[in-house]
Structures are given as C-alpha cells and as structure tokens.
CSV table of C-alpha atoms and ligand atoms in Angstrom, one decimal:
chain,number,residue,atom,x,y,z
V,1,MET,CA,8.4,-27.7,-32.8
V,2,ARG,CA,5.3,-29.4,-31.6
V,3,ASP,CA,2.8,-27.1,-30.0
V,4,PHE,CA,3.1,-27.8,-26.3
V,5,GLU,CA,1.0,-25.0,-24.9
V,6,THR,CA,-2.2,-26.1,-23.2
V,7,LYS,CA,-5.6,-25.1,-24.5
V,8,ARG,CA,-6.5,-23.3,-21.3
V,9,LEU,CA,-3.4,-21.0,-21.7
V,10,LYS,CA,-4.2,-20.4,-25.3
V,11,GLY,CA,-7.4,-18.6,-24.3
V,12,THR,CA,-5.4,-16.0,-22.3
V,13,GLY,CA,-2.6,-13.5,-23.1
V,14,GLU,CA,0.1,-12.0,-21.0
V,15,SER,CA,-1.2,-9.3,-18.7
V,16,PRO,CA,-1.7,-6.3,-21.0
V,17,THR,CA,-0.8,-3.7,-18.3
V,18,VAL,CA,2.4,-5.6,-17.5
V,19,ALA,CA,3.3,-5.9,-21.2
V,20,LEU,CA,2.6,-2.2,-21.8
V,21,ASN,CA,4.7,-1.2,-18.9
V,22,ALA,CA,7.6,-3.2,-20.2
V,23,LYS,CA,7.1,-1.5,-23.6
V,24,GLY,CA,7.5,1.9,-21.9
V,25,ILE,CA,10.7,0.8,-20.1
V,26,GLU,CA,12.1,-0.5,-23.4
V,27,MET,CA,11.2,2.7,-25.3
V,28,LYS,CA,12.9,4.8,-22.5
V,29,GLU,CA,16.0,2.6,-22.7
V,30,GLN,CA,16.2,3.3,-26.5
V,31,GLY,CA,16.2,7.0,-25.6
V,32,ILE,CA,12.7,7.7,-26.8
V,33,ASN,CA,11.0,10.5,-24.9
V,34,VAL,CA,7.9,8.6,-23.8
V,35,LEU,CA,5.7,9.4,-20.8
V,36,SER,CA,4.5,6.2,-19.4
V,37,PHE,CA,1.2,6.0,-17.4
V,38,ALA,CA,0.5,2.3,-18.0
V,39,ALA,CA,1.7,0.8,-14.7
V,40,GLY,CA,-0.5,0.5,-11.6
V,41,GLU,CA,2.2,1.3,-9.1
V,42,PRO,CA,2.6,3.8,-6.3
V,43,ASP,CA,5.4,6.3,-7.0
V,44,PHE,CA,6.4,6.4,-3.3
V,45,ASP,CA,9.1,4.6,-1.4
V,46,THR,CA,8.2,2.0,1.1
V,47,PRO,CA,8.0,3.5,4.7
V,48,GLU,CA,11.2,3.5,6.7
V,49,ALA,CA,9.8,1.4,9.5
V,50,VAL,CA,9.1,-1.4,7.1
V,51,LYS,CA,12.6,-1.3,5.6
V,52,GLU,CA,14.2,-1.2,9.0
V,53,GLU,CA,12.2,-4.2,10.1
V,54,ALA,CA,13.2,-6.2,7.0
V,55,ILE,CA,16.9,-5.5,7.6
V,56,ARG,CA,16.5,-6.4,11.3
V,57,ALA,CA,14.7,-9.6,10.3
V,58,ILE,CA,17.5,-10.6,7.8
V,59,ARG,CA,20.2,-10.0,10.5
V,60,ASP,CA,18.1,-12.0,12.9
V,61,ASN,CA,18.2,-14.9,10.3
V,62,GLN,CA,14.6,-14.9,9.4
V,63,THR,CA,15.6,-16.4,6.2
V,64,HIS,CA,14.1,-19.9,6.4
V,65,TYR,CA,10.8,-21.4,5.3
V,66,THR,CA,7.9,-20.3,7.6
V,67,SER,CA,4.7,-22.1,8.3
V,68,ALA,CA,3.0,-22.2,4.9
V,69,ALA,CA,0.1,-20.0,5.7
V,70,GLY,CA,2.4,-17.3,7.1
V,71,ILE,CA,4.0,-16.4,10.4
V,72,ALA,CA,1.5,-16.4,13.3
V,73,ALA,CA,2.3,-12.8,14.4
V,74,LEU,CA,1.5,-11.5,10.9
V,75,ARG,CA,-1.6,-13.5,10.5
V,76,ARG,CA,-2.8,-12.3,13.9
V,77,ARG,CA,-2.1,-8.7,12.8
V,78,ILE,CA,-4.0,-9.1,9.6
V,79,ALA,CA,-7.0,-10.7,11.4
V,80,GLN,CA,-7.0,-7.8,13.9
V,81,LYS,CA,-6.9,-5.3,11.0
V,82,LEU,CA,-9.8,-7.0,9.3
V,83,ARG,CA,-11.9,-7.0,12.5
V,84,GLU,CA,-11.1,-3.4,13.5
V,85,GLU,CA,-11.0,-1.7,10.1
V,86,ASN,CA,-13.3,-3.8,8.0
V,87,GLY,CA,-15.8,-5.3,10.5
V,88,ILE,CA,-14.9,-8.8,9.2
V,89,GLU,CA,-15.2,-11.4,12.0
V,90,THR,CA,-12.1,-13.5,11.4
V,91,ASP,CA,-9.0,-15.0,13.1
V,92,GLU,CA,-5.5,-16.1,12.0
V,93,LYS,CA,-6.8,-19.6,11.0
V,94,SER,CA,-8.6,-17.9,8.1
V,95,ILE,CA,-5.6,-16.1,6.7
V,96,ILE,CA,-3.1,-17.1,4.0
V,97,VAL,CA,-0.2,-14.8,3.5
V,98,THR,CA,0.9,-14.9,-0.2
V,99,PRO,CA,3.7,-13.3,-2.4
V,100,GLY,CA,1.3,-10.6,-3.7
V,101,ALA,CA,-2.5,-10.4,-3.7
V,102,LYS,CA,-2.3,-11.7,-7.3
V,103,LEU,CA,-1.3,-15.1,-6.0
V,104,ALA,CA,-4.1,-15.1,-3.5
V,105,LEU,CA,-6.4,-14.3,-6.4
V,106,PHE,CA,-4.9,-17.2,-8.4
V,107,GLN,CA,-5.4,-19.6,-5.5
V,108,ALA,CA,-9.0,-18.5,-4.9
V,109,LEU,CA,-10.0,-18.9,-8.6
V,110,MET,CA,-8.1,-22.1,-9.1
V,111,ALA,CA,-9.4,-23.7,-5.9
V,112,PHE,CA,-13.1,-23.1,-6.7
V,113,LEU,CA,-13.6,-22.9,-10.4
V,114,GLU,CA,-13.4,-25.6,-13.1
V,115,ALA,CA,-14.8,-26.5,-16.5
V,116,GLY,CA,-18.5,-26.0,-16.6
V,117,ASP,CA,-18.5,-23.2,-14.0
V,118,GLU,CA,-19.3,-19.6,-14.8
V,119,CYS,CA,-17.8,-16.6,-13.0
V,120,LEU,CA,-19.4,-13.2,-13.2
V,121,VAL,CA,-17.1,-10.2,-13.4
V,122,PRO,CA,-18.4,-6.6,-13.6
V,123,THR,CA,-16.3,-5.0,-16.4
V,124,PRO,CA,-14.2,-3.0,-17.1
V,125,ALA,CA,-12.1,-5.2,-14.7
V,126,TYR,CA,-8.6,-6.1,-13.7
V,127,PRO,CA,-7.4,-8.2,-16.7
V,128,SER,CA,-6.0,-11.0,-14.6
V,129,TYR,CA,-9.5,-12.0,-13.5
V,130,ARG,CA,-10.3,-13.1,-17.0
V,131,SER,CA,-7.0,-14.8,-17.6
V,132,ILE,CA,-7.1,-16.8,-14.4
V,133,ILE,CA,-10.7,-17.8,-14.8
V,134,CYS,CA,-9.8,-19.1,-18.2
V,135,MET,CA,-6.7,-21.0,-16.8
V,136,ALA,CA,-9.1,-22.7,-14.4
V,137,GLY,CA,-11.1,-23.9,-17.4
V,138,ALA,CA,-14.2,-21.9,-16.3
V,139,THR,CA,-16.2,-19.4,-18.3
V,140,PHE,CA,-15.7,-15.6,-17.8
V,141,VAL,CA,-19.1,-13.9,-17.9
V,142,PRO,CA,-18.8,-10.1,-18.1
V,143,VAL,CA,-21.4,-7.8,-16.5
V,144,PRO,CA,-20.7,-4.6,-18.5
V,145,LEU,CA,-21.0,-1.4,-16.6
V,146,LYS,CA,-21.4,2.0,-18.2
V,147,ILE,CA,-19.3,5.1,-17.9
V,148,GLU,CA,-22.3,7.4,-18.2
V,149,ASN,CA,-23.9,5.6,-15.2
V,150,GLY,CA,-20.8,6.1,-13.1
V,151,PHE,CA,-20.1,2.4,-13.5
V,152,ARG,CA,-22.8,1.6,-11.0
V,153,LEU,CA,-23.6,-2.1,-10.4
V,154,THR,CA,-27.2,-3.3,-9.7
V,155,ARG,CA,-28.6,-6.6,-8.6
V,156,ARG,CA,-30.6,-6.7,-11.8
V,157,MET,CA,-27.5,-6.6,-13.9
V,158,LEU,CA,-26.1,-9.6,-12.0
V,159,GLU,CA,-29.4,-11.5,-12.3
V,160,GLU,CA,-29.5,-11.0,-16.1
V,161,ARG,CA,-26.2,-12.8,-16.5
V,162,THR,CA,-26.9,-15.6,-14.0
V,163,THR,CA,-27.5,-19.2,-15.1
V,164,GLU,CA,-27.5,-22.5,-13.2
V,165,LYS,CA,-23.8,-22.7,-13.9
V,166,THR,CA,-23.0,-19.4,-12.1
V,167,LYS,CA,-20.7,-20.3,-9.2
V,168,MET,CA,-18.7,-17.2,-8.4
V,169,LEU,CA,-18.6,-13.5,-8.6
V,170,ILE,CA,-15.5,-11.4,-8.4
V,171,PHE,CA,-15.1,-7.7,-8.1
V,172,CYS,CA,-12.6,-5.1,-7.1
V,173,ASN,CA,-13.6,-2.3,-4.7
V,174,PRO,CA,-12.4,0.5,-5.2
V,175,CYS,CA,-12.2,-0.5,-8.8
V,176,ASN,CA,-9.1,-0.8,-11.0
V,177,PRO,CA,-9.6,0.5,-13.7
V,178,THR,CA,-12.7,2.7,-13.3
V,179,GLY,CA,-12.1,4.3,-9.9
V,180,HIS,CA,-15.7,3.5,-8.8
V,181,VAL,CA,-16.2,2.8,-5.1
V,182,LEU,CA,-19.2,0.6,-4.3
V,183,SER,CA,-21.9,2.4,-2.2
V,184,ARG,CA,-23.6,0.8,0.8
V,185,GLU,CA,-26.6,0.1,-1.5
V,186,GLU,CA,-24.5,-1.7,-4.1
V,187,ILE,CA,-22.7,-3.8,-1.5
V,188,ASP,CA,-26.1,-4.8,0.1
V,189,ASP,CA,-27.4,-5.6,-3.4
V,190,ILE,CA,-24.4,-7.9,-4.1
V,191,ALA,CA,-24.9,-9.6,-0.7
V,192,ALA,CA,-28.6,-10.2,-1.3
V,193,TYR,CA,-27.9,-11.6,-4.8
V,194,ALA,CA,-25.0,-13.9,-3.6
V,195,GLU,CA,-27.1,-15.2,-0.7
V,196,ALA,CA,-30.1,-15.9,-3.0
V,197,HIS,CA,-28.0,-17.8,-5.5
V,198,GLU,CA,-25.5,-19.4,-3.0
V,199,ILE,CA,-22.6,-17.9,-4.9
V,200,LEU,CA,-19.0,-17.6,-3.8
V,201,VAL,CA,-17.7,-14.1,-3.9
V,202,ILE,CA,-14.2,-12.8,-4.2
V,203,SER,CA,-13.9,-9.2,-2.9
V,204,ASP,CA,-10.6,-7.6,-4.0
V,205,GLU,CA,-9.9,-4.7,-1.7
V,206,ILE,CA,-6.4,-3.9,-2.6
V,207,TYR,CA,-7.2,-0.1,-3.1
V,208,GLU,CA,-9.3,0.2,0.0
V,209,LYS,CA,-7.1,2.9,1.6
V,210,LEU,CA,-7.3,5.2,-1.5
V,211,LEU,CA,-10.7,6.9,-1.3
V,212,TYR,CA,-11.5,10.4,-2.1
V,213,ASP,CA,-14.2,13.0,-1.4
V,214,GLY,CA,-15.4,11.4,1.8
V,215,ARG,CA,-16.2,8.0,0.3
V,216,VAL,CA,-16.4,5.1,2.7
V,217,HIS,CA,-15.2,1.6,2.0
V,218,TYR,CA,-17.6,-1.2,2.8
V,219,SER,CA,-16.3,-4.8,3.0
V,220,LEU,CA,-18.7,-7.5,1.7
V,221,GLY,CA,-17.2,-9.9,4.2
V,222,ALA,CA,-18.6,-7.8,7.1
V,223,ILE,CA,-22.2,-8.8,6.2
V,224,PRO,CA,-23.0,-11.8,8.4
V,225,SER,CA,-25.6,-13.4,6.1
V,226,ILE,CA,-22.9,-13.9,3.3
V,227,ALA,CA,-19.6,-13.7,5.3
V,228,GLN,CA,-19.0,-17.5,5.1
V,229,ARG,CA,-18.9,-17.4,1.3
V,230,VAL,CA,-16.8,-14.2,0.8
V,231,ILE,CA,-13.0,-14.5,0.1
V,232,THR,CA,-11.5,-11.1,0.9
V,233,LEU,CA,-8.2,-10.3,-0.9
V,234,ASN,CA,-5.9,-7.5,0.0
V,235,GLY,CA,-2.2,-6.7,0.3
V,236,LEU,CA,0.4,-4.0,1.0
V,237,SER,CA,1.4,-3.1,-2.6
V,238,LYS,CA,-0.8,0.0,-2.9
V,239,SER,CA,-1.4,1.0,0.8
V,240,ALA,CA,2.3,0.8,1.8
V,241,ALA,CA,4.0,1.2,-1.6
V,242,MET,CA,5.3,-2.4,-1.3
V,243,THR,CA,4.8,-3.7,-4.9
V,244,GLY,CA,8.3,-5.2,-5.2
V,245,TRP,CA,8.2,-6.9,-1.9
V,246,ARG,CA,5.4,-9.2,-3.1
V,247,ILE,CA,3.1,-9.4,-0.1
V,248,GLY,CA,-0.7,-10.0,0.0
V,249,TYR,CA,-3.2,-12.2,1.7
V,250,SER,CA,-6.6,-13.9,1.6
V,251,ALA,CA,-9.2,-14.1,4.4
V,252,ALA,CA,-11.8,-16.8,4.1
V,253,ASP,CA,-13.8,-19.4,6.0
V,254,PRO,CA,-11.4,-22.1,7.3
V,255,VAL,CA,-13.0,-24.7,5.0
V,256,LEU,CA,-12.2,-22.5,1.9
V,257,THR,CA,-8.8,-21.6,3.3
V,258,LYS,CA,-8.0,-25.3,3.6
V,259,ALA,CA,-8.6,-25.8,-0.1
V,260,MET,CA,-6.5,-22.8,-1.1
V,261,MET,CA,-3.7,-24.1,1.1
V,262,LYS,CA,-3.3,-27.1,-1.2
V,263,LEU,CA,-2.2,-24.6,-3.9
V,264,GLN,CA,0.0,-22.6,-1.5
V,265,THR,CA,1.9,-25.7,-0.1
V,266,ASN,CA,2.4,-27.2,-3.5
V,267,THR,CA,3.6,-24.1,-5.2
V,268,VAL,CA,5.4,-21.2,-3.4
V,269,ASN,CA,5.4,-23.1,0.0
V,270,CYS,CA,5.4,-19.7,1.8
V,271,THR,CA,6.0,-16.0,1.4
V,272,ALA,CA,9.6,-14.8,2.1
V,273,ALA,CA,10.2,-14.9,5.8
V,274,PHE,CA,11.7,-11.4,6.3
V,275,VAL,CA,9.1,-9.8,4.0
V,276,GLN,CA,6.4,-11.3,6.3
V,277,GLN,CA,8.1,-9.9,9.3
V,278,ALA,CA,8.5,-6.4,7.7
V,279,ALA,CA,4.8,-6.4,6.8
V,280,ILE,CA,3.8,-6.2,10.4
V,281,PRO,CA,4.7,-2.6,11.0
V,282,ALA,CA,3.3,-1.7,7.6
V,283,PHE,CA,-0.2,-2.1,9.1
V,284,ASP,CA,0.6,0.9,11.4
V,285,CYS,CA,1.9,3.2,8.7
V,286,HIS,CA,-1.3,5.3,8.7
V,287,GLN,CA,0.4,8.6,8.3
V,288,GLU,CA,2.4,7.6,5.3
V,289,THR,CA,-0.6,6.0,3.6
V,290,GLU,CA,-2.6,9.2,4.3
V,291,ALA,CA,0.2,11.4,2.8
V,292,MET,CA,0.1,9.2,-0.4
V,293,ARG,CA,-3.7,9.5,-0.6
V,294,LEU,CA,-3.7,13.3,-0.4
V,295,SER,CA,-1.0,13.4,-3.0
V,296,TYR,CA,-3.0,11.2,-5.4
V,297,LEU,CA,-6.0,13.3,-4.8
V,298,LYS,CA,-4.2,16.5,-6.0
V,299,ARG,CA,-3.0,14.6,-9.1
V,300,ARG,CA,-6.5,13.2,-9.7
V,301,ASP,CA,-7.9,16.7,-9.9
V,302,LEU,CA,-5.1,18.0,-12.0
V,303,ILE,CA,-5.6,15.2,-14.6
V,304,CYS,CA,-9.4,15.3,-14.5
V,305,ASP,CA,-9.7,19.1,-14.8
V,306,GLY,CA,-7.0,19.1,-17.6
V,307,LEU,CA,-8.6,16.3,-19.6
V,308,ASN,CA,-12.2,17.5,-19.2
V,309,ALA,CA,-11.1,20.8,-20.8
V,310,ILE,CA,-10.3,19.0,-24.0
V,311,PRO,CA,-13.1,18.7,-26.5
V,312,GLY,CA,-14.5,15.2,-26.8
V,313,VAL,CA,-13.0,14.0,-23.6
V,314,PHE,CA,-15.2,12.8,-20.6
V,315,CYS,CA,-13.1,12.0,-17.5
V,316,PRO,CA,-15.2,11.1,-14.4
V,317,ARG,CA,-13.5,11.9,-11.1
V,318,ALA,CA,-12.1,8.7,-9.7
V,319,GLU,CA,-13.8,8.0,-6.3
V,320,GLY,CA,-10.9,5.7,-5.3
V,321,ALA,CA,-7.6,4.0,-6.5
V,322,PHE,CA,-5.2,6.0,-8.7
V,323,TYR,CA,-6.5,5.7,-12.3
V,324,ALA,CA,-8.3,8.1,-14.6
V,325,PHE,CA,-10.6,6.1,-16.8
V,326,PHE,CA,-11.9,8.4,-19.5
V,327,ARG,CA,-13.8,8.3,-22.8
V,328,ILE,CA,-12.6,10.1,-25.9
V,329,ASP,CA,-14.8,10.7,-28.9
V,330,PHE,CA,-12.4,11.4,-31.7
V,331,ARG,CA,-12.8,10.5,-35.4
V,332,GLY,CA,-14.7,7.3,-34.4
V,333,MET,CA,-11.5,5.7,-33.1
V,334,SER,CA,-11.7,2.5,-31.0
V,335,ALA,CA,-9.9,2.3,-27.6
V,336,GLU,CA,-6.9,0.5,-29.3
V,337,GLU,CA,-6.7,3.1,-32.0
V,338,LEU,CA,-6.8,5.9,-29.5
V,339,ALA,CA,-4.0,4.3,-27.4
V,340,ASP,CA,-1.9,3.9,-30.5
V,341,TYR,CA,-2.6,7.4,-31.7
V,342,ILE,CA,-1.7,8.9,-28.3
V,343,LEU,CA,1.5,7.0,-28.3
V,344,ALA,CA,2.4,7.8,-31.9
V,345,GLU,CA,1.4,11.5,-31.8
V,346,ALA,CA,2.0,12.5,-28.2
V,347,GLY,CA,4.6,10.0,-27.0
V,348,ILE,CA,2.3,8.9,-24.1
V,349,LEU,CA,1.8,5.3,-23.1
V,350,VAL,CA,-1.7,4.5,-21.7
V,351,VAL,CA,-3.8,1.4,-21.6
V,352,PRO,CA,-6.8,1.0,-24.0
V,353,GLY,CA,-10.1,0.6,-22.0
V,354,THR,CA,-10.9,-2.6,-23.8
V,355,ALA,CA,-7.9,-4.3,-22.2
V,356,PHE,CA,-10.3,-4.4,-19.2
V,357,GLY,CA,-13.2,-5.9,-21.1
V,358,GLU,CA,-16.6,-4.8,-22.2
V,359,GLY,CA,-17.6,-1.2,-21.1
V,360,GLY,CA,-14.1,0.0,-22.0
V,361,GLU,CA,-14.9,0.9,-25.6
V,362,LYS,CA,-13.5,4.3,-26.6
V,363,CYS,CA,-11.9,4.6,-23.2
V,364,ILE,CA,-8.3,5.0,-21.9
V,365,ARG,CA,-6.8,4.2,-18.5
V,366,LEU,CA,-4.1,6.5,-17.2
V,367,SER,CA,-2.4,6.0,-13.9
V,368,PHE,CA,-2.0,9.3,-12.0
V,369,ALA,CA,0.4,7.7,-9.6
V,370,ALA,CA,3.0,9.6,-11.6
V,371,ASP,CA,5.2,12.7,-11.5
V,372,THR,CA,3.1,15.9,-11.4
V,373,ALA,CA,5.2,17.7,-14.1
V,374,GLN,CA,4.7,14.6,-16.4
V,375,LEU,CA,1.0,14.6,-15.8
V,376,GLU,CA,0.8,18.3,-16.7
V,377,GLU,CA,2.9,17.7,-19.8
V,378,ALA,CA,0.6,14.7,-20.7
V,379,VAL,CA,-2.5,17.0,-20.5
V,380,ARG,CA,-0.8,19.6,-22.6
V,381,ARG,CA,0.2,17.1,-25.3
V,382,MET,CA,-3.2,15.4,-25.4
V,383,GLY,CA,-4.9,18.9,-25.6
V,384,LYS,CA,-2.8,19.4,-28.7
V,385,ILE,CA,-3.5,16.1,-30.5
V,386,PHE,CA,-7.3,16.1,-29.8
V,387,SER,CA,-8.0,19.7,-30.7
Y,1,LIG,C1,-7.2,-5.0,-8.8
Y,1,LIG,C2,-5.9,-5.6,-8.4
Y,1,LIG,N1,-5.9,-6.7,-7.7
Y,1,LIG,C3,-4.8,-7.3,-7.4
Y,1,LIG,C4,-3.5,-6.7,-7.7
Y,1,LIG,C5,-2.3,-7.5,-7.3
Y,1,LIG,O1,-1.5,-6.8,-6.4
Y,1,LIG,P1,-0.2,-7.4,-5.8
Y,1,LIG,O2,0.0,-8.8,-6.4
Y,1,LIG,O3,0.9,-6.5,-6.1
Y,1,LIG,O4,-0.5,-7.5,-4.3
Y,1,LIG,C6,-3.5,-5.5,-8.4
Y,1,LIG,C7,-2.2,-4.9,-8.8
Y,1,LIG,O5,-2.2,-4.0,-9.7
Y,1,LIG,C8,-4.7,-4.9,-8.8
Y,1,LIG,O6,-4.8,-3.8,-9.4
C-alpha cells in the first residue's frame, strides 16, 4: 500500500506510557504474573457525590450538545476555583472545558505553534508534549534537568536554549515524571524569562493537589506581569480520580481562548454534557482528595525507602504527583535495558526514563499509585535482581 502517513506524524510515536500500560494488561490476560506500575492513574474510585450527580444529570436528560466551551455553571465554578485556590484573575469567558486535559494541551499547542517555531520543554517531561509539538510542525527543544540537582530549573538553562524562533515554553508542575515541585524562586525565574522574551507559556497543573512535605503550589498565571501569556491546564483525572470520565480544562486570555475554540468547535464540539454536570461537585471533594494524597504519601515513603536500600539505586523523594523517578547504576545498563531487565527478571513493568527525554538516562519511572502489597513485592524483587 502507498504510504499515507503524514511526515508530521512520522516524527512521533504512540504515547509510550499508554503503550506500556496496554502491554501490562495483555500480559496479565495471558496469565503472566506481572506487576504493572507503568500507568499514571489513581487507584481510587471517583467520589460518590460525583457519580450521583452524573446519574441525576442523565435522568434529567443532560445528554445533548452543550455550549462548545462548556456549561456556564461549570465554567463559573472553574473560574472561581482558579481565583480562590490559584490566585489567577479569570472568569468563565477564559475557560474551555475539554474531554481530558490532554485535549486542552493539544489545542494549546496546535493553536500557537507551527513550522519554524521552537518550543522549550524542561525534560524529563510528559511524552505527549514532544509528540504534539511535532504534530504541530514545530521544533521540540529540550532543556535537560539533572537528577543530582533535584531537577531544578533556572533562568540560565532557559536562556541557553533560547533563539529568535523560541515562541513557547511548556512545563508540568508538580512534574510528571520527576515529582519535582517548582519553588517560588523557580516560578519567578520563569515569569521573568517569559516576560523578557515575550514567550507564551503553558503551565500544566494537573497534579497540583498532590504535594508532600509541606510543599506549596505556585501558579504561573497568578503573576500579573505574565498572566496574559499563560495558558493554565488542569483537570479532574488526578485530583478526583476521574481519568475515565475525560474531563479537563484550559484557562487563558480570551484572545487565546478564541483561537483554541476553533479547534474545540471543529473537533469534539463539546465535552459530554452529564460529565460536565458531574464535574461541578468534584471541585468540593476536598476530603476525598486529601485522603488520596495521604495514602500516596505513605506509598511514596515505602517505595523510596525500599529502593534506596538497594545498592546502586538513587530514588529522590517525590515532592509531588505519584511517581518515583529513580536512577540505577547497574552493569552500565541504559534506561531501556534496565526496564527490559526488570521486566524479564522480576516481572515488573516500569517506564524507562528516556521515554521522557533527556535527563532520563539510567532512570526508571514507577507509579506508586498502586497496591501497597504489590509495591512491597516490587521492592523485594528488585532488591533480589540488583544485588
Ligand atoms: C502531565 C500530564 N498532563 C496531562 C495529562 C492528561 O490528563 P487527562 O487527559 O486525563 O486530563 C496527564 C495524564 O497522565 C499528565 O500526566
């Protein structure tokens, strides 16, 4: 057959974490005793109040198209949340409700990047950033961070990778995969940099509720000097365990929002009506979110303490999100070789650090949003194969 695939897609692959997760499911279905820690998914059920509201909304026939940007009550609730919790001065005209934050990400990158543009991405980073930048025809420019420096980002690192083609910067805070939470100083540095270079910034805050050891979340969009050029992305997948509902949102200046709406109206049209309605009470599920956070914290310590006791393993304590991102020095193996070795010898599915780009060499990502007994077993098995 003729090769129909476009050049812009050829430069990308399927999402490596989604593909690995599918591999784990397939292996389990074949009866293979595999412990899978590849997925980035809460292991909690969606709060009852959200489920009840969805059922009520379906019975109430909220099953039609809604206004494309989302139902007004939800957009108002999101804007209120952003003002009260994040200090972002916004209103419902600046919000687009999307089927998952991933679509908001797609819209923001597609709307503002094209061939000739460069987009800076501190790495290791969520793999879809690179893929979508590539789909937009733009150039992905990694800003590699170092595990031994706690994955800290400085203005100097950004300056070093900046050219006259640099149009955008995207980062995730707290970070998937590294677990780093940007300090006040790092956020101020990013703001000063973006202001000086007139750069558009995407701030992906999907893990904002999962912070440990007294860390504080700072939203870039709350800094007045840069607010107009910040697109804040978020959603309920992680904070309210709603991955399968597909619900996320963007908040941006109305001029930027108008451009992104061209993508929304010509693709999905809107997010499912009853899912939008059910999302409203999710913003008040503070107790459930806190219970999840405390549970992740216990599991973070279990996995970090266990892994750090293994010779050659360095596992920094995640400051946020629910991933352990650790380095293994073993027989000079690369990240891919390590992941293959762990699967073959210990029956454990993890993601090689290089799936997240530069800075992930010799590293592994393991999601600790998983069963405690399985995490203990994983530590035991890894202790055996790396000793
Ligand atoms: C960094 C980051 N951004 C965005 C998303 C997308 O989340 P969703 O589309 O489920 O809202 C994820 C999901 O894993 C993520 O880790």
